[in-house]
mmCIF file of C-alpha atoms in Angstrom:
data_model
loop_
_atom_site.group_PDB
_atom_site.id
_atom_site.type_symbol
_atom_site.label_atom_id
_atom_site.label_comp_id
_atom_site.label_asym_id
_atom_site.label_seq_id
_atom_site.Cartn_x
_atom_site.Cartn_y
_atom_site.Cartn_z
ATOM 1 C CA MET K 1 -33.521 -15.131 -24.854
ATOM 2 C CA GLU K 2 -30.987 -14.149 -22.443
ATOM 3 C CA ASP K 3 -31.495 -11.380 -19.964
ATOM 4 C CA LYS K 4 -29.862 -8.155 -21.125
ATOM 5 C CA LEU K 5 -26.786 -7.175 -18.703
ATOM 6 C CA TRP K 6 -25.514 -3.895 -20.112
ATOM 7 C CA ASN K 7 -29.097 -1.981 -19.984
ATOM 8 C CA SER K 8 -29.131 1.892 -19.956
ATOM 9 C CA GLU K 9 -29.621 2.314 -15.897
ATOM 10 C CA TYR K 10 -26.668 -0.260 -15.212
ATOM 11 C CA ILE K 11 -24.447 1.871 -17.590
ATOM 12 C CA LYS K 12 -25.309 4.988 -15.813
ATOM 13 C CA VAL K 13 -24.550 3.453 -12.396
ATOM 14 C CA TRP K 14 -21.357 2.068 -13.790
ATOM 15 C CA ILE K 15 -20.167 5.642 -15.033
ATOM 16 C CA SER K 16 -20.915 7.080 -11.867
ATOM 17 C CA ASN K 17 -19.379 4.679 -9.627
ATOM 18 C CA PHE K 18 -16.179 5.158 -11.974
ATOM 19 C CA LEU K 19 -16.444 8.798 -11.423
ATOM 20 C CA LEU K 20 -16.876 8.783 -7.865
ATOM 21 C CA PHE K 21 -13.595 6.345 -7.799
ATOM 22 C CA PHE K 22 -11.604 8.310 -10.306
ATOM 23 C CA ALA K 23 -12.145 11.448 -7.782
ATOM 24 C CA PHE K 24 -10.975 9.264 -4.806
ATOM 25 C CA MET K 25 -8.160 7.541 -6.352
ATOM 26 C CA LEU K 26 -6.682 10.866 -8.098
ATOM 27 C CA MET K 27 -5.428 12.169 -4.698
ATOM 28 C CA THR K 28 -5.456 9.093 -2.660
ATOM 29 C CA PRO K 29 -1.893 7.742 -3.266
ATOM 30 C CA LEU K 30 -0.424 11.334 -2.859
ATOM 31 C CA LEU K 31 -2.197 11.987 0.400
ATOM 32 C CA PRO K 32 0.270 10.301 2.674
ATOM 33 C CA LEU K 33 3.054 12.529 0.849
ATOM 34 C CA TYR K 34 1.049 15.654 1.385
ATOM 35 C CA LEU K 35 0.592 15.179 4.880
ATOM 36 C CA LYS K 36 4.145 14.602 5.325
ATOM 37 C CA ASP K 37 5.427 17.627 2.944
ATOM 38 C CA SER K 38 2.730 20.285 4.098
ATOM 39 C CA PHE K 39 2.255 19.614 7.548
ATOM 40 C CA GLY K 40 5.173 17.674 8.545
ATOM 41 C CA ALA K 41 3.276 14.647 9.813
ATOM 42 C CA ASP K 42 5.029 11.555 10.758
ATOM 43 C CA LYS K 43 3.880 8.053 10.170
ATOM 44 C CA ASP K 44 2.110 7.813 13.165
ATOM 45 C CA MET K 45 -0.182 10.598 12.563
ATOM 46 C CA ILE K 46 -0.415 9.971 8.799
ATOM 47 C CA GLY K 47 -2.106 6.498 9.941
ATOM 48 C CA LEU K 48 -4.106 8.580 12.154
ATOM 49 C CA VAL K 49 -5.210 10.787 10.065
ATOM 50 C CA LEU K 50 -6.184 8.593 7.185
ATOM 51 C CA ALA K 51 -7.607 6.166 9.494
ATOM 52 C CA GLY K 52 -10.464 8.782 10.639
ATOM 53 C CA TYR K 53 -11.840 8.431 7.046
ATOM 54 C CA ALA K 54 -12.312 4.582 7.111
ATOM 55 C CA LEU K 55 -13.500 5.180 10.994
ATOM 56 C CA SER K 56 -16.445 7.311 9.960
ATOM 57 C CA ALA K 57 -17.160 5.277 6.872
ATOM 58 C CA LEU K 58 -17.388 2.322 9.214
ATOM 59 C CA LEU K 59 -19.933 3.940 11.617
ATOM 60 C CA ILE K 60 -22.257 5.152 8.911
ATOM 61 C CA ARG K 61 -22.321 1.777 6.731
ATOM 62 C CA PRO K 62 -24.792 -0.493 8.819
ATOM 63 C CA PHE K 63 -27.248 2.663 9.193
ATOM 64 C CA SER K 64 -26.708 3.034 5.117
ATOM 65 C CA GLY K 65 -27.868 -0.382 4.486
ATOM 66 C CA TYR K 66 -30.964 0.072 6.524
ATOM 67 C CA VAL K 67 -31.868 3.602 4.791
ATOM 68 C CA VAL K 68 -31.036 2.106 1.369
ATOM 69 C CA ASP K 69 -33.729 -0.527 2.144
ATOM 70 C CA SER K 70 -36.279 1.733 3.864
ATOM 71 C CA TRP K 71 -36.379 4.951 1.616
ATOM 72 C CA GLN K 72 -36.298 5.868 -2.157
ATOM 73 C CA ARG K 73 -33.091 4.610 -3.307
ATOM 74 C CA LYS K 74 -32.269 7.238 -6.124
ATOM 75 C CA THR K 75 -33.215 9.816 -3.248
ATOM 76 C CA VAL K 76 -30.565 8.318 -0.953
ATOM 77 C CA LEU K 77 -28.012 8.053 -3.717
ATOM 78 C CA LEU K 78 -28.297 11.494 -4.712
ATOM 79 C CA ILE K 79 -28.136 12.995 -1.259
ATOM 80 C CA THR K 80 -25.027 10.873 -0.351
ATOM 81 C CA TYR K 81 -23.352 11.406 -3.479
ATOM 82 C CA PHE K 82 -23.684 15.261 -3.275
ATOM 83 C CA LEU K 83 -22.408 15.301 0.064
ATOM 84 C CA THR K 84 -19.466 13.345 -1.104
ATOM 85 C CA CYS K 85 -18.722 16.207 -3.638
ATOM 86 C CA ILE K 86 -18.879 18.969 -0.758
ATOM 87 C CA PHE K 87 -15.949 17.353 1.492
ATOM 88 C CA PHE K 88 -13.887 16.862 -1.893
ATOM 89 C CA GLY K 89 -13.910 20.828 -1.831
ATOM 90 C CA GLY K 90 -13.334 20.829 1.913
ATOM 91 C CA TYR K 91 -9.721 19.740 1.462
ATOM 92 C CA LEU K 92 -9.170 23.071 -0.748
ATOM 93 C CA ILE K 93 -9.812 25.239 2.137
ATOM 94 C CA ALA K 94 -8.129 22.993 5.203
ATOM 95 C CA GLY K 95 -5.181 25.293 6.049
ATOM 96 C CA SER K 96 -3.859 22.984 8.975
ATOM 97 C CA LEU K 97 -3.406 19.466 9.789
ATOM 98 C CA THR K 98 -6.284 19.352 12.207
ATOM 99 C CA MET K 99 -8.624 21.001 9.880
ATOM 100 C CA PHE K 100 -7.533 18.268 7.140
ATOM 101 C CA ALA K 101 -8.253 15.735 9.731
ATOM 102 C CA ILE K 102 -11.541 16.797 10.405
ATOM 103 C CA PHE K 103 -12.512 17.260 6.821
ATOM 104 C CA ARG K 104 -10.920 13.809 6.260
ATOM 105 C CA MET K 105 -13.104 12.167 8.955
ATOM 106 C CA LEU K 106 -16.155 13.682 7.947
ATOM 107 C CA HIS K 107 -15.590 12.752 4.260
ATOM 108 C CA GLY K 108 -15.591 9.082 5.235
ATOM 109 C CA ALA K 109 -19.438 9.252 6.380
ATOM 110 C CA PRO K 110 -21.182 10.090 2.787
ATOM 111 C CA PHE K 111 -18.295 8.287 0.929
ATOM 112 C CA GLY K 112 -19.284 5.289 2.705
ATOM 113 C CA ALA K 113 -22.982 5.817 2.527
ATOM 114 C CA CYS K 114 -22.956 6.330 -1.066
ATOM 115 C CA GLY K 115 -21.004 3.169 -1.549
ATOM 116 C CA VAL K 116 -23.726 1.262 -0.300
ATOM 117 C CA SER K 117 -26.437 3.458 -2.290
ATOM 118 C CA LEU K 118 -24.313 2.889 -5.649
ATOM 119 C CA SER K 119 -23.909 -0.930 -5.271
ATOM 120 C CA THR K 120 -27.406 -1.672 -4.326
ATOM 121 C CA VAL K 121 -29.034 0.565 -7.051
ATOM 122 C CA MET K 122 -26.655 -1.388 -9.414
ATOM 123 C CA ILE K 123 -27.965 -4.832 -8.220
ATOM 124 C CA ASP K 124 -31.804 -3.505 -8.786
ATOM 125 C CA THR K 125 -30.760 -2.819 -12.064
ATOM 126 C CA LEU K 126 -29.699 -6.432 -13.055
ATOM 127 C CA PRO K 127 -31.582 -9.298 -14.015
ATOM 128 C CA SER K 128 -31.255 -11.899 -11.371
ATOM 129 C CA SER K 129 -29.895 -14.406 -13.681
ATOM 130 C CA ARG K 130 -26.791 -12.395 -14.436
ATOM 131 C CA ARG K 131 -26.446 -10.613 -11.134
ATOM 132 C CA ALA K 132 -23.326 -12.387 -10.069
ATOM 133 C CA GLU K 133 -21.853 -11.615 -13.765
ATOM 134 C CA GLY K 134 -23.099 -8.284 -13.592
ATOM 135 C CA ILE K 135 -21.315 -7.535 -9.933
ATOM 136 C CA GLY K 136 -18.060 -8.625 -11.655
ATOM 137 C CA TYR K 137 -18.445 -6.157 -14.370
ATOM 138 C CA TYR K 138 -19.648 -3.423 -11.913
ATOM 139 C CA GLY K 139 -16.227 -3.876 -10.337
ATOM 140 C CA LEU K 140 -14.490 -2.699 -13.388
ATOM 141 C CA SER K 141 -15.697 0.765 -12.814
ATOM 142 C CA ASN K 142 -13.394 0.727 -9.659
ATOM 143 C CA ASN K 143 -10.532 -1.027 -11.275
ATOM 144 C CA ILE K 144 -10.424 1.217 -14.129
ATOM 145 C CA ALA K 145 -10.650 4.423 -12.078
ATOM 146 C CA THR K 146 -8.013 2.853 -9.962
ATOM 147 C CA ALA K 147 -5.587 1.820 -13.001
ATOM 148 C CA ILE K 148 -5.750 5.399 -14.418
ATOM 149 C CA ALA K 149 -6.615 8.055 -11.711
ATOM 150 C CA PRO K 150 -3.427 7.443 -9.562
ATOM 151 C CA GLY K 151 -1.026 8.025 -12.817
ATOM 152 C CA ILE K 152 -2.911 10.741 -13.772
ATOM 153 C CA GLY K 153 -2.674 12.360 -10.372
ATOM 154 C CA LEU K 154 1.109 12.063 -10.186
ATOM 155 C CA LEU K 155 1.619 13.293 -13.587
ATOM 156 C CA LEU K 156 -0.332 16.418 -12.973
ATOM 157 C CA PHE K 157 1.526 16.969 -9.527
ATOM 158 C CA SER K 158 4.695 16.540 -11.209
ATOM 159 C CA ARG K 159 4.256 18.894 -13.555
ATOM 160 C CA TYR K 160 2.137 21.615 -11.654
ATOM 161 C CA GLU K 161 3.323 20.842 -8.013
ATOM 162 C CA SER K 162 -0.340 21.744 -7.154
ATOM 163 C CA TYR K 163 -2.309 19.498 -4.460
ATOM 164 C CA GLU K 164 -5.032 22.096 -4.566
ATOM 165 C CA MET K 165 -5.600 21.466 -8.156
ATOM 166 C CA LEU K 166 -5.977 17.878 -7.656
ATOM 167 C CA PHE K 167 -8.717 18.597 -4.892
ATOM 168 C CA ALA K 168 -10.351 20.673 -7.470
ATOM 169 C CA LEU K 169 -10.353 18.261 -10.120
ATOM 170 C CA SER K 170 -11.816 15.331 -7.857
ATOM 171 C CA LEU K 171 -14.439 17.959 -6.902
ATOM 172 C CA VAL K 172 -15.294 18.481 -10.741
ATOM 173 C CA CYS K 173 -15.368 14.737 -11.284
ATOM 174 C CA SER K 174 -17.656 13.760 -8.155
ATOM 175 C CA LEU K 175 -20.229 16.566 -9.242
ATOM 176 C CA ALA K 176 -20.362 15.103 -12.964
ATOM 177 C CA GLY K 177 -21.200 11.667 -10.965
ATOM 178 C CA VAL K 178 -24.321 13.556 -9.168
ATOM 179 C CA ILE K 179 -25.239 14.823 -12.747
ATOM 180 C CA VAL K 180 -25.291 11.270 -14.076
ATOM 181 C CA ASP K 181 -27.384 9.623 -11.124
ATOM 182 C CA SER K 182 -29.856 12.546 -11.473
ATOM 183 C CA THR K 183 -30.807 10.991 -14.843
ATOM 184 C CA LEU K 184 -31.327 7.141 -13.331
ATOM 185 C CA HIS K 185 -35.117 5.835 -13.889
ATOM 186 C CA LEU K 186 -35.399 2.845 -11.350
ATOM 187 C CA ARG K 187 -38.296 0.445 -11.140
ATOM 188 C CA PRO K 188 -40.999 1.086 -8.417
ATOM 189 C CA ARG K 189 -40.123 -1.147 -5.546
ATOM 190 C CA GLU K 190 -42.002 -1.619 -2.244
ATOM 191 C CA ILE K 191 -40.548 0.489 0.883
ATOM 192 C CA VAL K 192 -39.710 -1.496 3.905
ATOM 193 C CA ARG K 193 -41.044 -0.164 6.751
ATOM 194 C CA GLY K 194 -42.840 -1.647 9.649
ATOM 195 C CA GLN K 195 -40.565 -4.734 10.024
ATOM 196 C CA GLN K 196 -38.168 -4.952 12.777
ATOM 197 C CA THR K 197 -36.733 -1.692 12.615
ATOM 198 C CA LEU K 198 -34.790 -2.189 15.834
ATOM 199 C CA SER K 199 -33.217 -5.558 14.919
ATOM 200 C CA LEU K 200 -29.433 -5.770 14.765
ATOM 201 C CA ASP K 201 -29.921 -7.737 11.380
ATOM 202 C CA ARG K 202 -31.817 -4.800 9.778
ATOM 203 C CA PHE K 203 -28.078 -2.858 9.982
ATOM 204 C CA LEU K 204 -25.925 -5.823 9.674
ATOM 205 C CA LEU K 205 -26.370 -9.386 8.121
ATOM 206 C CA LEU K 206 -25.591 -11.751 10.671
ATOM 207 C CA ARG K 207 -25.699 -14.848 8.697
ATOM 208 C CA GLY K 208 -22.269 -13.196 7.056
ATOM 209 C CA TRP K 209 -20.232 -12.769 9.946
ATOM 210 C CA ALA K 210 -17.890 -15.413 8.937
ATOM 211 C CA LEU K 211 -17.189 -13.909 5.655
ATOM 212 C CA PHE K 212 -17.079 -10.561 7.529
ATOM 213 C CA LEU K 213 -13.973 -11.882 9.318
ATOM 214 C CA VAL K 214 -12.428 -13.147 6.394
ATOM 215 C CA MET K 215 -12.888 -9.825 4.398
ATOM 216 C CA PHE K 216 -11.439 -8.080 7.590
ATOM 217 C CA SER K 217 -8.322 -9.713 7.341
ATOM 218 C CA MET K 218 -8.005 -8.893 3.583
ATOM 219 C CA ALA K 219 -8.659 -5.166 3.941
ATOM 220 C CA PHE K 220 -6.233 -5.074 6.991
ATOM 221 C CA CYS K 221 -3.447 -6.129 5.002
ATOM 222 C CA TYR K 222 -4.281 -4.078 1.900
ATOM 223 C CA SER K 223 -4.657 -0.922 4.067
ATOM 224 C CA ILE K 224 -0.877 -1.301 5.379
ATOM 225 C CA LEU K 225 0.433 -1.917 1.818
ATOM 226 C CA SER K 226 -1.756 0.987 0.089
ATOM 227 C CA THR K 227 -1.115 3.482 2.677
ATOM 228 C CA TYR K 228 2.686 3.187 3.029
ATOM 229 C CA VAL K 229 3.520 2.289 -0.576
ATOM 230 C CA ALA K 230 4.341 5.642 -1.981
ATOM 231 C CA ILE K 231 6.592 6.459 0.908
ATOM 232 C CA TYR K 232 8.213 2.915 1.158
ATOM 233 C CA GLY K 233 9.124 3.032 -2.580
ATOM 234 C CA ARG K 234 10.670 6.506 -2.119
ATOM 235 C CA GLU K 235 12.571 6.072 1.167
ATOM 236 C CA ARG K 236 13.664 2.341 0.816
ATOM 237 C CA LEU K 237 13.812 1.782 -2.969
ATOM 238 C CA GLY K 238 14.339 5.056 -4.506
ATOM 239 C CA ILE K 239 11.295 4.748 -6.844
ATOM 240 C CA THR K 240 9.977 8.452 -6.770
ATOM 241 C CA THR K 241 7.263 8.177 -9.556
ATOM 242 C CA GLY K 242 6.359 4.587 -9.513
ATOM 243 C CA THR K 243 3.313 4.742 -7.447
ATOM 244 C CA GLY K 244 0.840 5.269 -10.351
ATOM 245 C CA VAL K 245 2.400 2.415 -12.057
ATOM 246 C CA PHE K 246 2.093 0.147 -8.956
ATOM 247 C CA PHE K 247 -1.647 1.139 -8.771
ATOM 248 C CA ALA K 248 -2.169 0.568 -12.601
ATOM 249 C CA LEU K 249 -0.818 -2.635 -12.472
ATOM 250 C CA PHE K 250 -2.834 -3.654 -9.434
ATOM 251 C CA ALA K 251 -5.787 -2.630 -11.537
ATOM 252 C CA ILE K 252 -4.993 -4.463 -14.458
ATOM 253 C CA GLY K 253 -4.673 -7.620 -12.478
ATOM 254 C CA LEU K 254 -8.086 -6.817 -11.330
ATOM 255 C CA ILE K 255 -9.584 -5.965 -14.763
ATOM 256 C CA VAL K 256 -7.782 -9.308 -16.099
ATOM 257 C CA SER K 257 -9.212 -11.552 -13.491
ATOM 258 C CA ARG K 258 -12.866 -9.613 -13.630
ATOM 259 C CA LEU K 259 -12.798 -10.459 -17.294
ATOM 260 C CA THR K 260 -11.660 -14.086 -16.991
ATOM 261 C CA GLY K 261 -13.731 -14.745 -13.870
ATOM 262 C CA SER K 262 -17.003 -13.677 -15.248
ATOM 263 C CA ARG K 263 -17.917 -16.768 -17.073
ATOM 264 C CA SER K 264 -17.406 -19.003 -13.967
ATOM 265 C CA LEU K 265 -19.564 -16.598 -12.162
ATOM 266 C CA ARG K 266 -22.318 -16.764 -14.572
ATOM 267 C CA LYS K 267 -22.093 -20.863 -14.191
ATOM 268 C CA GLY K 268 -22.797 -20.175 -10.533
ATOM 269 C CA LYS K 269 -19.073 -21.152 -9.330
ATOM 270 C CA ILE K 270 -18.905 -18.438 -6.755
ATOM 271 C CA VAL K 271 -17.332 -20.309 -4.016
ATOM 272 C CA ARG K 272 -14.523 -21.530 -6.387
ATOM 273 C CA ASN K 273 -13.839 -17.796 -7.303
ATOM 274 C CA ALA K 274 -13.593 -17.099 -3.969
ATOM 275 C CA THR K 275 -11.055 -19.538 -2.907
ATOM 276 C CA TRP K 276 -9.003 -18.960 -6.072
ATOM 277 C CA GLY K 277 -9.069 -15.146 -5.331
ATOM 278 C CA ILE K 278 -7.891 -15.493 -1.453
ATOM 279 C CA ILE K 279 -5.107 -17.929 -2.282
ATOM 280 C CA VAL K 280 -3.791 -15.512 -5.235
ATOM 281 C CA SER K 281 -4.096 -12.428 -3.369
ATOM 282 C CA ILE K 282 -1.891 -13.866 -0.198
ATOM 283 C CA CYS K 283 0.780 -14.822 -2.353
ATOM 284 C CA GLY K 284 1.066 -11.334 -3.940
ATOM 285 C CA PHE K 285 1.302 -9.650 -0.551
ATOM 286 C CA ILE K 286 3.915 -11.992 0.451
ATOM 287 C CA LEU K 287 5.769 -11.142 -2.603
ATOM 288 C CA PHE K 288 5.849 -7.486 -1.776
ATOM 289 C CA ALA K 289 6.612 -8.289 1.881
ATOM 290 C CA ALA K 290 9.626 -10.550 0.867
ATOM 291 C CA VAL K 291 11.128 -9.128 -2.068
ATOM 292 C CA HIS K 292 12.782 -5.605 -1.295
ATOM 293 C CA HIS K 293 13.182 -4.788 -5.058
ATOM 294 C CA PRO K 294 11.334 -3.105 -7.642
ATOM 295 C CA ILE K 295 10.576 -6.612 -9.021
ATOM 296 C CA GLY K 296 8.590 -7.194 -6.063
ATOM 297 C CA TYR K 297 7.154 -3.839 -6.067
ATOM 298 C CA TYR K 298 5.785 -4.084 -9.451
ATOM 299 C CA VAL K 299 4.926 -7.743 -9.725
ATOM 300 C CA ALA K 300 3.188 -8.013 -6.581
ATOM 301 C CA PRO K 301 0.205 -5.506 -7.142
ATOM 302 C CA PHE K 302 -0.661 -7.290 -10.560
ATOM 303 C CA VAL K 303 -0.597 -10.799 -8.622
ATOM 304 C CA ILE K 304 -2.974 -9.052 -5.767
ATOM 305 C CA GLY K 305 -5.239 -7.448 -8.387
ATOM 306 C CA LEU K 306 -5.538 -11.034 -10.107
ATOM 307 C CA GLY K 307 -6.716 -12.281 -6.796
ATOM 308 C CA ASN K 308 -8.949 -9.626 -5.471
ATOM 309 C CA GLY K 309 -10.590 -9.422 -8.824
ATOM 310 C CA HIS K 310 -11.897 -12.957 -8.404
ATOM 311 C CA MET K 311 -12.499 -12.762 -4.695
ATOM 312 C CA TRP K 312 -14.434 -9.387 -4.385
ATOM 313 C CA PRO K 313 -17.437 -10.272 -6.759
ATOM 314 C CA ALA K 314 -17.607 -13.623 -5.291
ATOM 315 C CA PHE K 315 -17.677 -12.686 -1.888
ATOM 316 C CA GLN K 316 -20.438 -9.950 -2.775
ATOM 317 C CA THR K 317 -22.562 -12.264 -4.172
ATOM 318 C CA MET K 318 -22.050 -14.613 -1.156
ATOM 319 C CA PHE K 319 -23.114 -11.941 0.904
ATOM 320 C CA ILE K 320 -26.028 -11.464 -1.326
ATOM 321 C CA ASN K 321 -27.158 -15.251 -1.432
ATOM 322 C CA LEU K 322 -27.043 -15.169 2.487
ATOM 323 C CA ALA K 323 -29.773 -12.177 2.442
ATOM 324 C CA GLU K 324 -33.661 -11.866 1.958
ATOM 325 C CA HIS K 325 -34.483 -9.960 -1.118
ATOM 326 C CA ASN K 326 -35.471 -6.991 1.215
ATOM 327 C CA GLN K 327 -31.889 -6.765 2.729
ATOM 328 C CA ARG K 328 -29.782 -6.219 -0.293
ATOM 329 C CA GLY K 329 -28.827 -2.858 1.101
ATOM 330 C CA THR K 330 -28.093 -4.440 4.411
ATOM 331 C CA ALA K 331 -25.707 -7.285 2.639
ATOM 332 C CA ASN K 332 -23.740 -4.582 0.710
ATOM 333 C CA SER K 333 -23.513 -2.334 3.649
ATOM 334 C CA THR K 334 -22.131 -5.381 5.774
ATOM 335 C CA ILE K 335 -19.485 -6.466 3.389
ATOM 336 C CA LEU K 336 -18.397 -2.881 3.023
ATOM 337 C CA THR K 337 -18.513 -2.370 6.594
ATOM 338 C CA SER K 338 -15.984 -5.398 7.143
ATOM 339 C CA TRP K 339 -13.779 -3.634 4.468
ATOM 340 C CA ASP K 340 -14.013 -0.231 6.107
ATOM 341 C CA LEU K 341 -13.094 -1.996 9.781
ATOM 342 C CA GLY K 342 -10.229 -3.832 8.327
ATOM 343 C CA MET K 343 -8.653 -0.548 6.401
ATOM 344 C CA GLY K 344 -9.077 1.472 9.591
ATOM 345 C CA VAL K 345 -7.428 -0.879 11.777
ATOM 346 C CA GLY K 346 -4.772 -1.534 9.619
ATOM 347 C CA MET K 347 -3.743 2.011 9.134
ATOM 348 C CA LEU K 348 -3.478 2.390 12.880
ATOM 349 C CA ILE K 349 -1.703 -0.640 13.433
ATOM 350 C CA GLY K 350 0.459 -0.242 10.327
ATOM 351 C CA GLY K 351 1.200 3.572 11.403
ATOM 352 C CA VAL K 352 2.489 2.408 14.994
ATOM 353 C CA VAL K 353 4.407 -0.790 13.681
ATOM 354 C CA SER K 354 6.023 1.054 10.704
ATOM 355 C CA GLU K 355 7.099 4.122 13.068
ATOM 356 C CA HIS K 356 8.636 1.926 15.795
ATOM 357 C CA CYS K 357 9.779 -1.416 13.795
ATOM 358 C CA GLY K 358 9.845 -0.303 10.159
ATOM 359 C CA TYR K 359 8.095 -0.788 7.018
ATOM 360 C CA TYR K 360 8.899 -4.416 6.585
ATOM 361 C CA ALA K 361 7.630 -5.448 9.944
ATOM 362 C CA ALA K 362 4.259 -3.266 9.050
ATOM 363 C CA PHE K 363 3.799 -5.246 5.606
ATOM 364 C CA TRP K 364 4.280 -8.652 7.645
ATOM 365 C CA THR K 365 1.966 -8.050 10.142
ATOM 366 C CA GLY K 366 -0.555 -7.342 7.334
ATOM 367 C CA VAL K 367 0.479 -10.786 5.692
ATOM 368 C CA GLY K 368 -0.061 -12.412 9.295
ATOM 369 C CA PHE K 369 -3.624 -11.157 9.721
ATOM 370 C CA TYR K 370 -4.639 -12.292 6.152
ATOM 371 C CA ALA K 371 -3.184 -15.506 6.659
ATOM 372 C CA LEU K 372 -5.223 -15.951 9.584
ATOM 373 C CA GLY K 373 -8.187 -15.223 7.743
ATOM 374 C CA LEU K 374 -7.388 -17.603 4.949
ATOM 375 C CA VAL K 375 -7.064 -20.303 7.501
ATOM 376 C CA PHE K 376 -10.467 -19.310 9.074
ATOM 377 C CA TYR K 377 -11.923 -19.427 5.584
ATOM 378 C CA PHE K 378 -11.058 -22.859 4.827
ATOM 379 C CA ALA K 379 -11.761 -24.152 8.495
ATOM 380 C CA TYR K 380 -15.191 -22.893 8.748
ATOM 381 C CA ALA K 381 -16.201 -19.729 6.799
ATOM 382 C CA ARG K 382 -16.787 -21.797 3.356
ATOM 383 C CA ALA K 383 -18.868 -24.399 4.970
ATOM 384 C CA HIS K 384 -20.898 -21.848 6.806
ATOM 385 C CA PHE K 385 -21.868 -19.894 3.589
ATOM 386 C CA GLU K 386 -22.813 -23.365 1.933
ATOM 387 C CA LYS K 387 -25.086 -24.188 5.045
ATOM 388 C CA TYR K 388 -27.132 -20.923 5.310
ATOM 389 C CA LYS K 389 -27.203 -19.790 1.828
ATOM 390 C CA LEU K 390 -30.811 -18.681 0.699
ATOM 391 C CA ARG K 391 -30.014 -18.960 -2.961
#
């Protein structure tokens, strides 16, 4: 009899992750516009403020993996999720650009730790025979939230013109996630203590360094596109209400690829999914950078989503397969750290390039970095994984 994938605890974690990303994506596409309209921030400053979030998430991720592997995971999850909620509320009281930047930067730490906790708890709820497939379906919670939250946020803002209402709604949704997590019943597990607590491999999965660089290049490219897509659409293409459609098409591509790729993940074709994903993704990024027209603006996110939906669960499974059983938290924190680092550096460099050379140059800068990562993947990273994987 086949092991059950959609058990009650897995479903709870799935819903909790959906609520977290719904709260996050509800306001994310509007933040660059909020900073520009409310505080008069230029592109450099927008990139700097938003990069602070990624920086604090980056700094906390490696320690999060160690903590998740060393303490009771439900306790860690509830603490980090609740702290994430608190900072959603912080946006409501930020009356200046400086205060907003501080809250935004501080928010990244609990959000980063919560992401590691959720993904590790999710893996614990899965039977080992369906782990890769379960990781893929778990990503649908992010994808569906990404598909509907930006559109809902933009619709509410166009009707009520209130950023504060969106911040409050994000707070309520995240609190609902805490309530769901409080009902989790996890299997008892051995707490990892007395091992090499000061070893670097307890904080970052050193065997995954090659995959780390590939994920960094992808995040770098995506961060530039996602940060400036709303302002670019409004200023260059005259698209004032299409950002929600952009993210919805991106998420639809993710959902389609997750559903179609789950069968090959179940059969163990992980590397094939990863390879297919990075090739399709870069085609989408090139399309967005090259076609300065609504067609490119709307077709590109769907193509990028198709690629990312194949790539992300495959890469996450590859990281897990490079790790010992007591390093699942470390493996998850490592892939998320690579993403955070790429996002943060991309926001900073993208802000500088777009301010001085324009949006098109910024988008092509991202494509160039991703192309380097793709070459490295085929030249080295893929073979490195095959050599050092443990299962």
